[in-house]
């Protein structure tokens, strides 16, 4: 497949979906194939959660949350076209993956103060196009103008298996039940919160990754991307 027009006519690609559907893996693979940058917006919410855990912030206490946010030093650094969260000068890419963070992150992400704090950090990356951002509200709230919106779905059992393997590969000891509970809990909070809930954008294309290998997902997504890029005026 000739991908050169994707760099001649760069676009914004928004990838949303439930937890553990493979959004970040697909976004990463697409970014490498297209020469775009990949921004994992979940890493920002996870980083704020790391900060709140370290400071012992009570997330139900509005004032403590506001004070913590006014003191936070967080940005994304691009390393090999991928975003790495830097909190107080330290790269916390690995720390954000812990089960402790996964347990609290959706409650933190539901806070309007946290969402407002992170909006500009995300939108900033859309200015030069050639960006793939994955998350929950990218196509609906962060880049409603994105030229391509993908909504990724996968069967629950497959999502649990993939997340369990990912954690085990990192040497993190969790049970199947804990992983399933966490995915269900995050789906529930993410889709029912008041501010920027997880929704499929009206103009999103649904991609079911349940029966697709990593390579097949990439090929399917590339066909969709090139269709959009080549159909562009
Ligand atoms: O994508 P990831 O699983 O790392 O995201 C962690 C959590 O961050 C999600 O469960 C959700 O609560 C929150 N999130 C969000 N909006 C985004 C990305 C992530 O609310 N755009």
Coordinates of C-alpha atoms and ligand atoms in Angstrom, one line a residue:
X1 CA 0.0 0.0 0.0
X2 CA 1.4 3.4 -0.9
X3 CA 1.1 5.5 2.2
X4 CA 2.9 8.6 1.0
X5 CA -0.2 10.8 0.6
X6 CA -0.8 10.5 4.4
X7 CA 2.2 12.6 4.9
X8 CA 1.5 15.0 2.0
X9 CA -2.0 15.6 3.3
X10 CA -1.7 15.0 7.1
X11 CA -4.8 14.4 9.1
X12 CA -5.9 14.0 12.7
X13 CA -7.0 10.5 13.6
X14 CA -9.1 10.1 16.8
X15 CA -9.3 6.6 18.3
X16 CA -11.9 6.0 21.0
X17 CA -13.4 2.9 22.7
X18 CA -13.7 1.0 25.9
X19 CA -10.7 -0.1 28.1
X20 CA -8.6 -2.9 26.8
X21 CA -9.9 -3.0 23.2
X22 CA -6.4 -2.4 21.9
X23 CA -6.6 1.3 21.0
X24 CA -3.1 2.2 22.1
X25 CA -1.5 -0.7 20.4
X26 CA -3.3 0.1 17.1
X27 CA -2.6 3.8 17.5
X28 CA 1.1 3.1 18.0
X29 CA 1.3 0.7 15.0
X30 CA -0.5 3.2 12.8
X31 CA 1.8 6.1 13.9
X32 CA 4.9 4.1 12.9
X33 CA 3.4 3.1 9.6
X34 CA 2.3 6.6 8.7
X35 CA 5.1 8.6 10.3
X36 CA 2.6 10.4 12.5
X37 CA 2.9 11.0 16.3
X38 CA 1.0 9.0 18.8
X39 CA -0.6 10.6 21.8
X40 CA -2.0 8.2 24.5
X41 CA -4.4 10.6 26.2
X42 CA -5.1 7.9 28.9
X43 CA -1.5 8.4 30.0
X44 CA -2.3 12.0 31.1
X45 CA -5.3 10.9 33.3
X46 CA -3.1 8.1 34.7
X47 CA -0.3 10.6 35.4
X48 CA -2.6 12.9 37.4
X49 CA -3.8 9.8 39.3
X50 CA -0.1 8.9 40.1
X51 CA 0.3 12.5 41.4
X52 CA -2.8 12.4 43.5
X53 CA -1.8 9.0 45.0
X54 CA 1.6 10.3 45.9
X55 CA 0.2 13.4 47.6
X56 CA -2.6 11.5 49.3
X57 CA -5.3 13.7 47.7
X58 CA -8.9 12.9 48.6
X59 CA -10.5 13.0 45.1
X60 CA -13.9 13.7 46.6
X61 CA -12.6 17.0 48.0
X62 CA -12.9 19.7 45.3
X63 CA -10.5 22.2 46.9
X64 CA -7.7 19.6 47.5
X65 CA -8.1 18.6 43.9
X66 CA -7.8 22.2 42.7
X67 CA -4.7 22.9 44.8
X68 CA -3.1 19.7 43.6
X69 CA -3.7 20.6 40.0
X70 CA -2.3 24.0 40.4
X71 CA 0.9 22.5 41.7
X72 CA 1.3 19.7 39.2
X73 CA 4.2 19.7 36.7
X74 CA 3.1 17.4 33.9
X75 CA 3.8 17.3 30.3
X76 CA 4.2 14.8 27.4
X77 CA 7.6 14.4 25.8
X78 CA 7.8 12.9 22.4
X79 CA 10.3 10.0 22.3
X80 CA 10.5 8.1 19.0
X81 CA 7.1 9.6 17.9
X82 CA 5.4 8.3 21.0
X83 CA 4.3 10.4 24.0
X84 CA 5.9 9.8 27.4
X85 CA 4.4 11.3 30.5
X86 CA 6.8 13.4 32.5
X87 CA 5.8 14.2 36.1
X88 CA 8.0 16.5 38.0
X89 CA 10.8 15.8 35.6
X90 CA 10.5 12.0 35.9
X91 CA 9.3 9.7 33.0
X92 CA 6.5 7.7 34.6
X93 CA 5.6 5.6 31.5
X94 CA 5.8 2.4 33.5
X95 CA 4.5 3.6 36.8
X96 CA 1.1 4.6 35.2
X97 CA 0.4 1.0 34.2
X98 CA 0.1 -0.3 37.8
X99 CA -3.1 -1.9 39.1
X100 CA -3.3 0.7 41.8
X101 CA -3.5 3.5 39.2
X102 CA -6.0 1.5 37.1
X103 CA -8.2 1.2 40.2
X104 CA -8.5 5.0 40.8
X105 CA -8.0 6.6 37.3
X106 CA -11.7 6.6 36.2
X107 CA -12.8 8.4 39.4
X108 CA -10.0 11.0 38.8
X109 CA -10.9 11.3 35.1
X110 CA -14.6 12.0 35.9
X111 CA -13.7 15.2 37.8
X112 CA -14.4 18.3 35.7
X113 CA -11.4 20.1 37.1
X114 CA -9.1 17.3 35.9
X115 CA -10.7 17.3 32.4
X116 CA -10.4 21.0 32.1
X117 CA -6.8 20.9 33.2
X118 CA -5.9 18.3 30.5
X119 CA -7.8 19.7 27.5
X120 CA -5.1 22.1 26.2
X121 CA -2.3 19.6 26.8
X122 CA -4.2 17.4 24.3
X123 CA -5.4 20.0 21.7
X124 CA -1.9 21.4 21.4
X125 CA -0.8 18.3 19.5
X126 CA -3.5 18.7 16.9
X127 CA -2.0 22.0 15.5
X128 CA 0.4 20.4 13.1
X129 CA -1.9 17.5 12.2
X130 CA -0.2 14.1 11.5
X131 CA -1.3 13.0 14.9
X132 CA -3.1 9.9 16.2
X133 CA -4.7 10.3 19.6
X134 CA -6.4 7.5 21.5
X135 CA -8.8 7.8 24.5
X136 CA -12.5 8.1 25.4
X137 CA -13.6 11.5 24.2
X138 CA -11.1 12.4 21.4
X139 CA -13.6 12.2 18.5
X140 CA -16.4 13.8 20.6
X141 CA -14.7 16.5 22.7
X142 CA -11.0 17.0 22.0
X143 CA -10.9 16.8 18.2
X144 CA -14.5 16.9 17.0
X145 CA -13.1 18.1 13.7
X146 CA -10.8 15.1 13.2
X147 CA -10.8 13.9 9.6
X148 CA -11.0 10.3 10.8
X149 CA -12.6 8.9 13.9
X150 CA -12.3 5.2 14.8
X151 CA -14.3 3.5 17.5
X152 CA -12.7 0.3 18.6
X153 CA -14.7 -2.6 20.1
X154 CA -13.8 -6.1 21.2
X155 CA -15.5 -8.9 23.1
X156 CA -15.1 -8.7 26.9
X157 CA -13.4 -12.1 27.2
X158 CA -10.8 -11.1 24.6
X159 CA -10.2 -7.7 26.3
X160 CA -9.6 -9.4 29.6
X161 CA -7.2 -12.0 28.0
X162 CA -5.2 -9.2 26.3
X163 CA -5.0 -7.0 29.4
X164 CA -4.0 -10.0 31.6
X165 CA -1.2 -11.0 29.3
X166 CA 0.0 -7.4 29.1
X167 CA 0.2 -7.2 32.9
X168 CA 1.8 -10.6 33.3
X169 CA 4.4 -9.8 30.6
X170 CA 5.3 -6.8 32.8
X171 CA 5.7 -9.1 35.8
X172 CA 2.6 -7.6 37.5
X173 CA 0.7 -10.3 39.5
X174 CA -3.1 -10.0 39.1
X175 CA -5.9 -12.5 38.8
X176 CA -8.3 -12.8 35.8
X177 CA -11.1 -11.7 38.0
X178 CA -9.4 -8.5 39.2
X179 CA -8.7 -7.6 35.5
X180 CA -12.3 -8.2 34.5
X181 CA -13.6 -6.3 37.5
X182 CA -11.4 -3.3 36.7
X183 CA -12.4 -3.2 33.0
X184 CA -16.1 -3.4 33.9
X185 CA -15.7 -0.7 36.5
X186 CA -13.9 1.7 34.2
X187 CA -16.4 1.1 31.4
X188 CA -19.2 1.9 33.7
X189 CA -17.7 5.1 35.2
X190 CA -16.3 6.3 31.8
X191 CA -19.6 6.0 30.0
X192 CA -21.9 7.3 32.7
X193 CA -19.9 10.4 33.9
X194 CA -21.4 13.8 33.4
X195 CA -18.5 15.5 31.6
X196 CA -17.2 14.1 28.2
X197 CA -18.5 10.6 28.8
X198 CA -17.3 7.8 26.5
X199 CA -19.5 7.8 23.4
X200 CA -19.2 6.7 19.9
X201 CA -19.1 9.9 17.7
X202 CA -21.9 10.0 15.1
X203 CA -19.3 10.0 12.3
X204 CA -17.0 7.4 13.8
X205 CA -16.2 4.2 11.9
X206 CA -16.5 1.1 14.1
X207 CA -13.7 -1.4 14.1
X208 CA -14.2 -4.7 15.9
X209 CA -10.8 -6.2 16.7
X210 CA -12.1 -9.3 18.5
X211 CA -11.0 -11.8 15.8
X212 CA -8.2 -9.8 14.2
X213 CA -4.5 -10.2 14.8
X214 CA -2.4 -7.1 15.6
X215 CA -1.2 -7.1 11.9
X216 CA -4.7 -7.5 10.6
X217 CA -6.0 -4.6 12.7
X218 CA -3.2 -2.4 11.3
X219 CA -4.0 -3.4 7.7
X220 CA -7.7 -2.7 8.2
X221 CA -7.1 0.6 9.8
X222 CA -4.6 1.6 7.1
X223 CA -7.1 0.9 4.4
X224 CA -9.6 3.1 6.2
X225 CA -7.0 5.9 6.7
X226 CA -5.9 5.8 3.1
X227 CA -9.5 5.9 1.9
X228 CA -10.0 9.1 3.9
X229 CA -6.7 10.7 2.9
X230 CA -7.2 10.0 -0.8
X231 CA -10.8 11.0 -0.8
X232 CA -9.8 14.4 0.7
X233 CA -10.1 17.4 -1.5
Ligands
LIG1 O1 -6.6 4.5 27.9 P1 -6.4 4.1 29.4 O2 -7.0 2.8 29.7 O3 -5.0 4.3 29.8 O4 -7.2 5.3 30.2 C1 -7.2 5.2 31.6 C2 -8.5 5.9 32.0 O5 -8.3 7.3 31.8 C3 -9.8 5.5 31.4 O6 -10.4 4.4 32.0 C4 -10.6 6.8 31.6 O7 -11.2 6.8 32.9 C5 -9.6 7.9 31.5 N1 -9.6 8.5 30.2 C6 -10.5 9.5 29.9 N2 -10.5 10.2 28.7 C7 -9.6 9.9 27.8 C8 -8.6 8.9 28.0 C9 -8.6 8.2 29.2 O8 -11.4 9.7 30.7 N3 -9.5 10.6 26.6

